[in-house]
Short mmCIF file of C-alpha atoms in Angstrom, two decimals:
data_model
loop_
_atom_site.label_atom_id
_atom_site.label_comp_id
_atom_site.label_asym_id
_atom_site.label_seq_id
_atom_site.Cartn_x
_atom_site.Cartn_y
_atom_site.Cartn_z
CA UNK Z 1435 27.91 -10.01 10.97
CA UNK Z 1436 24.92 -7.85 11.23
CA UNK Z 1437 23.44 -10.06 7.74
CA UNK Z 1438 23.88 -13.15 9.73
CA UNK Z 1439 22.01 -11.78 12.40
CA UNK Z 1440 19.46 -10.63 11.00
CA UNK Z 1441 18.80 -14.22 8.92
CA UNK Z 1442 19.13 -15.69 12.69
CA UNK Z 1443 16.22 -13.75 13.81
CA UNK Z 1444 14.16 -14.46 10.39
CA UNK Z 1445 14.88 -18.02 10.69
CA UNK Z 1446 13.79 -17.98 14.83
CA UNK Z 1447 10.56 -15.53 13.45
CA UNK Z 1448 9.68 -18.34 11.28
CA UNK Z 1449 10.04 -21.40 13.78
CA UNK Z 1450 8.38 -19.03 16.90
CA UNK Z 1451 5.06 -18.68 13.50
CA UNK Z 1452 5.45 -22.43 12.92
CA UNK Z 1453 5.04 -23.73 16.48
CA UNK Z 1454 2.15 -21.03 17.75
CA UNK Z 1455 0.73 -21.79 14.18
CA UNK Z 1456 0.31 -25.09 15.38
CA UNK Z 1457 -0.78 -24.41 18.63
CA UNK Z 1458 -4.03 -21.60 17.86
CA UNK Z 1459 -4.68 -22.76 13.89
CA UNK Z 1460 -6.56 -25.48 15.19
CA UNK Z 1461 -9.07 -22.67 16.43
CA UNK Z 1462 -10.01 -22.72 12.79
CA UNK Z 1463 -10.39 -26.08 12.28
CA UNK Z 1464 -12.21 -26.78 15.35
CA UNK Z 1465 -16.08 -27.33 13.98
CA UNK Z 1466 -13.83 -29.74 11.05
CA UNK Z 1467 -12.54 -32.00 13.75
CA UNK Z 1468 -15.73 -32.21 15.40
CA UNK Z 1469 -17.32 -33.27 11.91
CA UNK Z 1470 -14.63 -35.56 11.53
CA UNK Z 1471 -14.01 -37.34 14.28
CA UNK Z 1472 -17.94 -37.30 15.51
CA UNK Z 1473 -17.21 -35.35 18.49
CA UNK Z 1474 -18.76 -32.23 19.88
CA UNK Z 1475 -17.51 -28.71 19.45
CA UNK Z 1476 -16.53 -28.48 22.85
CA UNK Z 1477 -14.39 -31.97 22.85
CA UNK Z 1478 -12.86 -30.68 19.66
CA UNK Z 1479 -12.26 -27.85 22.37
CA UNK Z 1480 -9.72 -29.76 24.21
CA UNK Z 1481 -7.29 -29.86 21.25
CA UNK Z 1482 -6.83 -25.79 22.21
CA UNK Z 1483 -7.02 -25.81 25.99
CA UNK Z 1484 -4.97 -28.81 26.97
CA UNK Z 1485 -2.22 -27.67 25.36
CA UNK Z 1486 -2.38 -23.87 26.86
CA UNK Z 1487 -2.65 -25.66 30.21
CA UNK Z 1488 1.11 -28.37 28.91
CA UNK Z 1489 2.65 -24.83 28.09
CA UNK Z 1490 1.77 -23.40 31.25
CA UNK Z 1491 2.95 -25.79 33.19
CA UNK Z 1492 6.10 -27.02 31.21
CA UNK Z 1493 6.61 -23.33 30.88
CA UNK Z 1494 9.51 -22.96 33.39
CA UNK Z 1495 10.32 -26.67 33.96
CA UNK Z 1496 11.30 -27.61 30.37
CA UNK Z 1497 13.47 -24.26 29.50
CA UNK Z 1498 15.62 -25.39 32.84
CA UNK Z 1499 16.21 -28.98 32.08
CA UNK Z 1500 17.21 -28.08 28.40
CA UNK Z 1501 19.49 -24.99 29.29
CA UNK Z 1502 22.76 -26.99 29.00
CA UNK Z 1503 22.48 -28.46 25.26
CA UNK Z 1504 23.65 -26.93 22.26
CA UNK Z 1505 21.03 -24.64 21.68
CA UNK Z 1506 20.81 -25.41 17.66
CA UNK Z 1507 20.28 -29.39 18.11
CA UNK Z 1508 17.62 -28.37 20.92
CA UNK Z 1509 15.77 -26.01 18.63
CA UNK Z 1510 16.14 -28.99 16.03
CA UNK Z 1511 14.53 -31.57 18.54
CA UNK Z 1512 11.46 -29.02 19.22
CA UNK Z 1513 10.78 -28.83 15.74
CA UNK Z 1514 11.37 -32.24 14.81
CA UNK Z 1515 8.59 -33.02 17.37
CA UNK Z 1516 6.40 -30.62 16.07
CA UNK Z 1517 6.71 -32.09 12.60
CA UNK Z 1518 5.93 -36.00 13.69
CA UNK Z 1519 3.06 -34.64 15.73
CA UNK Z 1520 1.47 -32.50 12.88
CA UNK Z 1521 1.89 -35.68 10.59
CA UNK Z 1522 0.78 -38.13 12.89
CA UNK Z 1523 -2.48 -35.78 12.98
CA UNK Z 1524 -2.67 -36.07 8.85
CA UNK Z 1525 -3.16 -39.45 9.53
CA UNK Z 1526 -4.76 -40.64 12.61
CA UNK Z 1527 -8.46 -41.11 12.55
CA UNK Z 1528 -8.61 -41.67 15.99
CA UNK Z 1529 -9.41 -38.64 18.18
CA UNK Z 1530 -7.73 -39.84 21.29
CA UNK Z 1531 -4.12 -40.10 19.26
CA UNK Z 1532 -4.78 -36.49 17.73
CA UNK Z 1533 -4.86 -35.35 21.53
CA UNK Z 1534 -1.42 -36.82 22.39
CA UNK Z 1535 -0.09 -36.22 19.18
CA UNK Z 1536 -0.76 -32.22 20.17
CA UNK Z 1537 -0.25 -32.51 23.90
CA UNK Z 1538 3.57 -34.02 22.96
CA UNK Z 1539 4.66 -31.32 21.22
CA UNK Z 1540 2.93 -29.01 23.80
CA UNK Z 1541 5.61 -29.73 26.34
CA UNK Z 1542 8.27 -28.84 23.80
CA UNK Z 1543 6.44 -25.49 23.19
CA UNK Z 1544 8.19 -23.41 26.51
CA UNK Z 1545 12.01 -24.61 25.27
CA UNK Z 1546 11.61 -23.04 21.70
CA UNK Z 1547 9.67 -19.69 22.33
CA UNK Z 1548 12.07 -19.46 25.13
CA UNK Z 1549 15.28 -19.86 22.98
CA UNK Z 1550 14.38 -17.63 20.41
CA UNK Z 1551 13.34 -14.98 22.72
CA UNK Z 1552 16.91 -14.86 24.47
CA UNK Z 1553 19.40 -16.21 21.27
CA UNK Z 1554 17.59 -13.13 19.83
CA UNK Z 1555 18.22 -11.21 22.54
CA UNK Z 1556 21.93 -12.40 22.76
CA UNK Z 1557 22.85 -11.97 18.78
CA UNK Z 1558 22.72 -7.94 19.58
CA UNK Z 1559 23.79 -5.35 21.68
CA UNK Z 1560 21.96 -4.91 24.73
CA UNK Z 1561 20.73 -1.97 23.52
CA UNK Z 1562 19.21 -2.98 20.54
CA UNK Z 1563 18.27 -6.62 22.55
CA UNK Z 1564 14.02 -5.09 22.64
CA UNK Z 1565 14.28 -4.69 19.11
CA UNK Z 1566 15.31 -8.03 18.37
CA UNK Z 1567 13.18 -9.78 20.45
CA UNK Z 1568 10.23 -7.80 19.03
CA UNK Z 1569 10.98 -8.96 15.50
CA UNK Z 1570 10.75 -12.78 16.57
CA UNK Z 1571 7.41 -11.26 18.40
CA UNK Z 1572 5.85 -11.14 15.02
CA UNK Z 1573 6.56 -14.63 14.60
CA UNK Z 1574 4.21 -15.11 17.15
CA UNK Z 1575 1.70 -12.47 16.56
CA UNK Z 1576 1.15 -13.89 12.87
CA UNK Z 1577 1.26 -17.32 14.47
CA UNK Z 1578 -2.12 -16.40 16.31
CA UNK Z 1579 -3.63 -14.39 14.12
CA UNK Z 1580 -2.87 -15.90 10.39
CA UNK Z 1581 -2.81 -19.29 11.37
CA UNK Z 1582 -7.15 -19.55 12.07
CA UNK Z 1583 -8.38 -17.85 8.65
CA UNK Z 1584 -5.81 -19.86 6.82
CA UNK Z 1585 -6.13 -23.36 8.47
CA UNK Z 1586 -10.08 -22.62 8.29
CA UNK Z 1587 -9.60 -21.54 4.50
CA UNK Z 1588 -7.52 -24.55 3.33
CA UNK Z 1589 -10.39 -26.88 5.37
CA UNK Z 1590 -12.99 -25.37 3.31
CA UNK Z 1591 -11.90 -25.28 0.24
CA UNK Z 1592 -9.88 -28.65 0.10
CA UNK Z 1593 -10.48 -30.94 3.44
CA UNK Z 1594 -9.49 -30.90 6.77
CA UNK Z 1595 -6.43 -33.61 6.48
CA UNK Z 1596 -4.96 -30.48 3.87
CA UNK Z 1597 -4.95 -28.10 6.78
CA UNK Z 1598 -3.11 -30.46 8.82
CA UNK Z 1599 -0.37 -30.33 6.38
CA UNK Z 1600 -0.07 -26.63 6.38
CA UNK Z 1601 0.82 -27.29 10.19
CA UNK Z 1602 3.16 -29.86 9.24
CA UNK Z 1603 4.71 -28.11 6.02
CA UNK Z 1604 5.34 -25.12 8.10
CA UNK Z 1605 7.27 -26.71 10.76
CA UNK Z 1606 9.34 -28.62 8.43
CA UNK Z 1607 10.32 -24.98 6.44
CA UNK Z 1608 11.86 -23.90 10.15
CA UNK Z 1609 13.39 -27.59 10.76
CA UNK Z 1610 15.14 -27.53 7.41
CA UNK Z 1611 16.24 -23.32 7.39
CA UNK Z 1612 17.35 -23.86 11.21
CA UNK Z 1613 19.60 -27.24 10.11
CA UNK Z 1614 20.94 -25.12 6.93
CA UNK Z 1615 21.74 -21.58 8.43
CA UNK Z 1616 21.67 -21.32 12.12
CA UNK Z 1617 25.59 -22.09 13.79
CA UNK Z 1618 26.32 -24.41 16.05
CA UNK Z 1619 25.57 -22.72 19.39
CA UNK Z 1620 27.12 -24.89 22.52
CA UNK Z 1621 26.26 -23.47 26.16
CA UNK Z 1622 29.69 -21.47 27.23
CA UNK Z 1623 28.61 -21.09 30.83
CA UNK Z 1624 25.76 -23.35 31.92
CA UNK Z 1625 23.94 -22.54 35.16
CA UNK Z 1626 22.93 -25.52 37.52
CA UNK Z 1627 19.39 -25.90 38.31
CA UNK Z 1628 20.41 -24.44 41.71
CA UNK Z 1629 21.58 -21.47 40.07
CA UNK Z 1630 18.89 -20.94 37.71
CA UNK Z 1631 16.16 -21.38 40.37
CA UNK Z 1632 17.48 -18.77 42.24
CA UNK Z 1633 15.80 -15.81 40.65
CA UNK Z 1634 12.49 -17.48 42.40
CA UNK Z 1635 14.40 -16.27 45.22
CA UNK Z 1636 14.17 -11.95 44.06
CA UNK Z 1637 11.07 -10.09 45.85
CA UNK Z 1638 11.37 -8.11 41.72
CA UNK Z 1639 10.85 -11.63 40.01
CA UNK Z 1640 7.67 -12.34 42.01
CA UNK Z 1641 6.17 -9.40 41.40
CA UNK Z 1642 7.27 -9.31 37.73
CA UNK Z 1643 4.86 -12.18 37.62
CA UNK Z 1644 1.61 -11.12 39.05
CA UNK Z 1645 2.00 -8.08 36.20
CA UNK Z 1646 2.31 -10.27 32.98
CA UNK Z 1647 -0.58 -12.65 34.60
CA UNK Z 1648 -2.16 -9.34 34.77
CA UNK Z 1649 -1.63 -7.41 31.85
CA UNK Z 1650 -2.17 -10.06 29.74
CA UNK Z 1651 -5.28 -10.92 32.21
CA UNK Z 1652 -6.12 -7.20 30.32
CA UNK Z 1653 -5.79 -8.15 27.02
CA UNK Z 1654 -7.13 -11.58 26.52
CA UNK Z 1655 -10.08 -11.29 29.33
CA UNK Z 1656 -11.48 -8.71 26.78
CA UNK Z 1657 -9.95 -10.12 23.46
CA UNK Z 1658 -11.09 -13.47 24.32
CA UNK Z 1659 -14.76 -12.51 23.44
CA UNK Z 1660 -14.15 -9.55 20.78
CA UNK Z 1661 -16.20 -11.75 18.22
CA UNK Z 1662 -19.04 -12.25 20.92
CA UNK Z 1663 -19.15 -8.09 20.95
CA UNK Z 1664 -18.83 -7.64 17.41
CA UNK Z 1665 -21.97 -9.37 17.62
CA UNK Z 1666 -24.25 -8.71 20.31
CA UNK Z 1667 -23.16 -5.30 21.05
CA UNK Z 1668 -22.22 -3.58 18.01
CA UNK Z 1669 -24.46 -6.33 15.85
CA UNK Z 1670 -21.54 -6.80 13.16
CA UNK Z 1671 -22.40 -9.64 10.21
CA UNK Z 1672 -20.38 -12.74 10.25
CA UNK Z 1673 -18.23 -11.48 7.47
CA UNK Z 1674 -17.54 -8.19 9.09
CA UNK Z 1675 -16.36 -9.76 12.32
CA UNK Z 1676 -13.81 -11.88 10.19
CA UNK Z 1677 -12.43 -8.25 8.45
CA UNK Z 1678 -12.66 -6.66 12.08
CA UNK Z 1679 -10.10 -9.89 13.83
CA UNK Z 1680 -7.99 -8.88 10.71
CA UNK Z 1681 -7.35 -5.90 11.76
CA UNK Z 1682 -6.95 -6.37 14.78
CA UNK Z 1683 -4.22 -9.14 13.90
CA UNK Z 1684 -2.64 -6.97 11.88
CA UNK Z 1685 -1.87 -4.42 14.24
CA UNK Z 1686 -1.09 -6.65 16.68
CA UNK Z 1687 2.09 -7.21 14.42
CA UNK Z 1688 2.35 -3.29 14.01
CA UNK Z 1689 2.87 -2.96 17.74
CA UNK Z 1690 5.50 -5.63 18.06
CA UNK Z 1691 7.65 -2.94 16.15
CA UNK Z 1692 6.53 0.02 17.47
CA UNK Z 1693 7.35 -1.55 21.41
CA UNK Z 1694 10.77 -2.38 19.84
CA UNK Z 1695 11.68 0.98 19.40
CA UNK Z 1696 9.96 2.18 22.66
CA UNK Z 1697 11.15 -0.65 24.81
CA UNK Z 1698 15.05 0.58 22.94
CA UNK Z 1699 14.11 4.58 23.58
CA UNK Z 1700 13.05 4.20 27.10
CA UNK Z 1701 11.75 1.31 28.88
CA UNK Z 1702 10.78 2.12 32.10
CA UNK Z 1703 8.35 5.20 30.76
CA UNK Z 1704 7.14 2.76 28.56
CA UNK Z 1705 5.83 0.23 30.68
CA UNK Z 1706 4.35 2.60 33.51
CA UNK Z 1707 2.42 4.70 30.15
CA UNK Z 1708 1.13 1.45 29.19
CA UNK Z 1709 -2.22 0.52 31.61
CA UNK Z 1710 -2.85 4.60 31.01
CA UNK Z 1711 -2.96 4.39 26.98
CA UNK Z 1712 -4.79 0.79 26.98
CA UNK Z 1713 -6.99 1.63 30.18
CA UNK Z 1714 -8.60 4.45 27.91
CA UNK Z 1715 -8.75 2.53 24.84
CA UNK Z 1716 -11.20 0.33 26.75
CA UNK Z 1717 -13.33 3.49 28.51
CA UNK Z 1718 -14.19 4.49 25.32
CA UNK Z 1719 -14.31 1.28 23.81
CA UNK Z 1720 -17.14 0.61 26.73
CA UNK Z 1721 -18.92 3.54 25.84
CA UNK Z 1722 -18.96 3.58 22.03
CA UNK Z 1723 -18.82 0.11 21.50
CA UNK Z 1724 -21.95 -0.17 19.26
CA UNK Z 1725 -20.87 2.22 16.90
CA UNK Z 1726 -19.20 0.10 13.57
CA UNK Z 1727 -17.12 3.35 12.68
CA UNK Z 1728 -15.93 3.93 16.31
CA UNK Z 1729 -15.40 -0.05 16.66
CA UNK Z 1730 -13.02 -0.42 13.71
CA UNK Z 1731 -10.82 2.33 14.95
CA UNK Z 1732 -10.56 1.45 18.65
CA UNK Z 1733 -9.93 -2.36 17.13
CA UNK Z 1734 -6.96 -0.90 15.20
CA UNK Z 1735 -5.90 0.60 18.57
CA UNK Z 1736 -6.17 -2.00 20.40
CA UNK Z 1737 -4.61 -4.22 18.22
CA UNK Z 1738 -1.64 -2.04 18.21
CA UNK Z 1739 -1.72 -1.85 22.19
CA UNK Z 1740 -1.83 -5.52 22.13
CA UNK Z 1741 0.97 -6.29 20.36
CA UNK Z 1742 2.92 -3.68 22.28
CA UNK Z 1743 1.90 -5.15 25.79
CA UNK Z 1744 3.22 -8.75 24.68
CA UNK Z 1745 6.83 -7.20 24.24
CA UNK Z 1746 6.13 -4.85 27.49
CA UNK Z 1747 5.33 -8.27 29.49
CA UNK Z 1748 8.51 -10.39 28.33
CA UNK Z 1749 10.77 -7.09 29.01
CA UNK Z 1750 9.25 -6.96 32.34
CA UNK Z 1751 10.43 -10.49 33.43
CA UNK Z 1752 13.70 -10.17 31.78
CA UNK Z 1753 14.97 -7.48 33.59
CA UNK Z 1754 13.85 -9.01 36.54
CA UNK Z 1755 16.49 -12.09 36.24
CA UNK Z 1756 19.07 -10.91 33.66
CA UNK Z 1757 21.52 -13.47 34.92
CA UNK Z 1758 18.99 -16.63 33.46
CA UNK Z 1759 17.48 -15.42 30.26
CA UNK Z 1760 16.17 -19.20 29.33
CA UNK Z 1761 14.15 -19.93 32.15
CA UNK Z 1762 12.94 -15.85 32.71
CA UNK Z 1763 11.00 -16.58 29.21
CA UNK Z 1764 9.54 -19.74 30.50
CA UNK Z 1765 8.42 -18.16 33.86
CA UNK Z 1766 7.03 -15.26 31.05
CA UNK Z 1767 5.65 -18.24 28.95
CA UNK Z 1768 3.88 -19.57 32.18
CA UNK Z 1769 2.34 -16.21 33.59
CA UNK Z 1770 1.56 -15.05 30.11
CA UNK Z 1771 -0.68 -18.16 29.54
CA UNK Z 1772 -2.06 -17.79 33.07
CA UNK Z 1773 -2.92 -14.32 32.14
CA UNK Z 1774 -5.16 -15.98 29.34
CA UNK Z 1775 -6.55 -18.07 31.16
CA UNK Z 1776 -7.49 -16.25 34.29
CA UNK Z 1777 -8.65 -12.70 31.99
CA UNK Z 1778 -10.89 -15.46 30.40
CA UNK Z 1779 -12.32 -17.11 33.20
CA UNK Z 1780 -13.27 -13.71 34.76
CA UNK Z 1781 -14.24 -11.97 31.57
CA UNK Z 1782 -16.95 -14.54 30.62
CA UNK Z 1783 -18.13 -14.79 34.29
CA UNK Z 1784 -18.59 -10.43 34.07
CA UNK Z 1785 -20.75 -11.22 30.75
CA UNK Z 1786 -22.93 -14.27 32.30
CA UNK Z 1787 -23.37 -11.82 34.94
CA UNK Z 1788 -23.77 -8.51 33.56
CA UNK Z 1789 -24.10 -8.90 30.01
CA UNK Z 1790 -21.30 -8.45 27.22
CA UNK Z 1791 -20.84 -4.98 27.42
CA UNK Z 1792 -19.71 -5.20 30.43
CA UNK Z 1793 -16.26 -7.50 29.47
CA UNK Z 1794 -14.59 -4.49 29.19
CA UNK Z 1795 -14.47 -4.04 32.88
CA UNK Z 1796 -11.93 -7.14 33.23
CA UNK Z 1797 -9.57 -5.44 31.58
CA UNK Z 1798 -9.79 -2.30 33.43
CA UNK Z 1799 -9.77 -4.11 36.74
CA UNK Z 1800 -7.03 -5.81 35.48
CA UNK Z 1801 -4.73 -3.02 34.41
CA UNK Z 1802 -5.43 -0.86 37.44
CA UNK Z 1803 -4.13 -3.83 39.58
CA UNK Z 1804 -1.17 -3.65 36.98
CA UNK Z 1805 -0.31 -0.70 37.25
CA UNK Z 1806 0.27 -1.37 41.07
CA UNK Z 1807 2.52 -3.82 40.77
CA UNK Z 1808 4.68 -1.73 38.05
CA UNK Z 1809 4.61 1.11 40.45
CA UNK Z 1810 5.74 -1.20 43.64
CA UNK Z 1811 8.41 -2.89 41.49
CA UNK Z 1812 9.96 0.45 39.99
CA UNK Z 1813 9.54 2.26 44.20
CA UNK Z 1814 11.08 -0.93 45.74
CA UNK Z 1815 14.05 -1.44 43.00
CA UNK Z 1816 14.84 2.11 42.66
CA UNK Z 1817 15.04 2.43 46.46
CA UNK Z 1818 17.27 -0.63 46.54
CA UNK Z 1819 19.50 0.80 44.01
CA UNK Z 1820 19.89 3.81 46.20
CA UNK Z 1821 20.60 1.66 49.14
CA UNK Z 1822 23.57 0.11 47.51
CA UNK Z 1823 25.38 3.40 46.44
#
């Protein structure tokens, strides 16, 4: 039992790599497609944007109206998708068609990060539920981080219709190992929309919210332009930078196991520790930032922190609505992607104001207000719980 489990949660790693592959490997690719299609840079642009903005959107929607399907032949349509929309973009060589044949698939995106999050989840005891959902985490950590160099690599050194086919080649290795090895999983008890929209309902669920938009307001307001302070601040070379996101990616993955075993150990300590740890990663960050040796070991850090408050952030929401684990990870799915956005809309307006350096303060900012919501959700719940006995 515990062997098929644990090729489940491979096989759900791999399709949660293949689909965020898809969705930030075009990052590498970008200045390629420009070239290509004879667009600029910041047209090319749209290819990454519009679909963060599908995903946020279809983020709780799509979850919801999929809940009631066998859960295997749903993860099969979301990857099938993927796979005609990666090889429609081998082909096209018109720019407009490349744009739905992403923004398609985009809408898809919510239902299969979702799935795996709670079939994960679900496959263990609840005990040990952190710890599997932190293994298909890596799936999406190396998904954002692996995916640029190597779509970027294969561009350069063979040509940019190649790195399209990674996209495509590694959807079609989830397709094919989720149509071999993953059982047929029918819903036992499906919800009605009624039902599953209730949770909207919960003063904890709300509030939930507003902490992933702003934790991961923390991480990615500041992340977002980590290659901008590489340069300016701590004046890293090009090739530097490239070793310094590495790292960074890398322990990103690091702390996707490490917030496993917290998340298992003790959750609630966890969370509340978390602005604390990552708030003074960034003070001294902001105030030895243009030291290389300094840098490289706060990246490291950070990248550990990071990976730990994506776990942290999809815990929070589902323990706020238990009772509907499918459309909890699209409302996480939804605020996390908010989060991005709105840390970097309000990071980039602190450096056109105030200069680079200054970034950091986002994710302070953001974090303290964090940490206010953790501490109003734990006071209010806790006093509830009291209530009832």
């Amino acid at each position: 039992m515990t062997k098929r489990n644990n090729l489940l949660i491979i096989i759900l790693t791999i399709g949660v790599f293949s689909i965020l592959n898809t969705e930030m490997g075009v990052i590498g690719i970008l200045p390629s497609i420009a070239d290509h299609f004879h667009i600029s840079i910041s047209k090319a642009g749209w290819l990454v944007s519009f679909f963060a903005l599908v995903v946020a959107v279809s983020g709780p929607t799509m979850p919801l109206l999929f809940s009631g399907i066998n859960r295997k032949k749903v993860m099969l349509l979301v990857l099938g998708v993927f796979v005609l929309g990666n090889t429609i973009s081998i082909f096209t060589s018109n720019f407009t068609i490349l744009l739905i044949a992403r923004i398609i698939p985009a809408f898809f995106h919510p239902i299969y990060c979702s799935l795996a999050f709670s079939v994960a989840a679900a496959s263990v005891s609840k005990e040990e539920a952190p710890k599997a959902v932190s293994k298909v985490f890596i799936g999406v950590s190396a998904g954002m981080v692996i995916g640029v160099p190597v779509s970027s690599f294969i561009a350069n050194a063979a040509s940019l219709q190649m790195a399209m086919v990674f996209f495509a080649v590694v959807n079609a290795i989830a397709f094919i190992a989720t149509l071999l090895f993953v059982p047929s999983m029918p819903v036992e008890e499906s919800l009605s929309y009624r039902a599953q929209l209730s949770v909207l309902k919960k003063s904890i669920t709300w509030l939930s919210i507003v902490t992933v938009i702003l934790l991961n307001s923390a991480v990615f307001g500041v992340y977002s332009y980590l290659a901008d302070y590489l340069k300016t601040v701590t004046n890293m070379s090009s090739n530097s930078i490239s070793l310094m996101l590495f790292i960074y990616g890398g322990a990103n993955i690091i702390g996707n196991i490490v917030a496993g075993k917290l998340l298992t150990k003790n959750a609630n300590k966890s969370v509340i520790s978390y602005p604390f740890v990552l708030g003074g990663v960034y003070i001294i960050l902001f105030f030895t930032g243009q030291f290389t040796v300094s840098m490289a070991i706060i990246t490291l850090i950070w990248g550990i922190m990071a990976g730990i408050g994506g776990n942290i952030t999809q815990y929070w929401i589902m323990s706020a609505a238990p009772e509907n684990p499918d459309f909890a990870n699209g409302l996480f799915l939804t605020s996390a992607n908010l989060g991005t956005t709105f840390g970097a809309a309000v990071g980039g307006l602190f450096i056109s104001e105030m200069g680079t350096q200054y970034v950091v303060l986002v994710g302070i900012l953001s974090l303290v207000l964090g940490l206010l919501t953790i501490l109003l959700r734990n006071y209010m719940y806790s006093s509830r719980k009291q209530l009832s006995t």
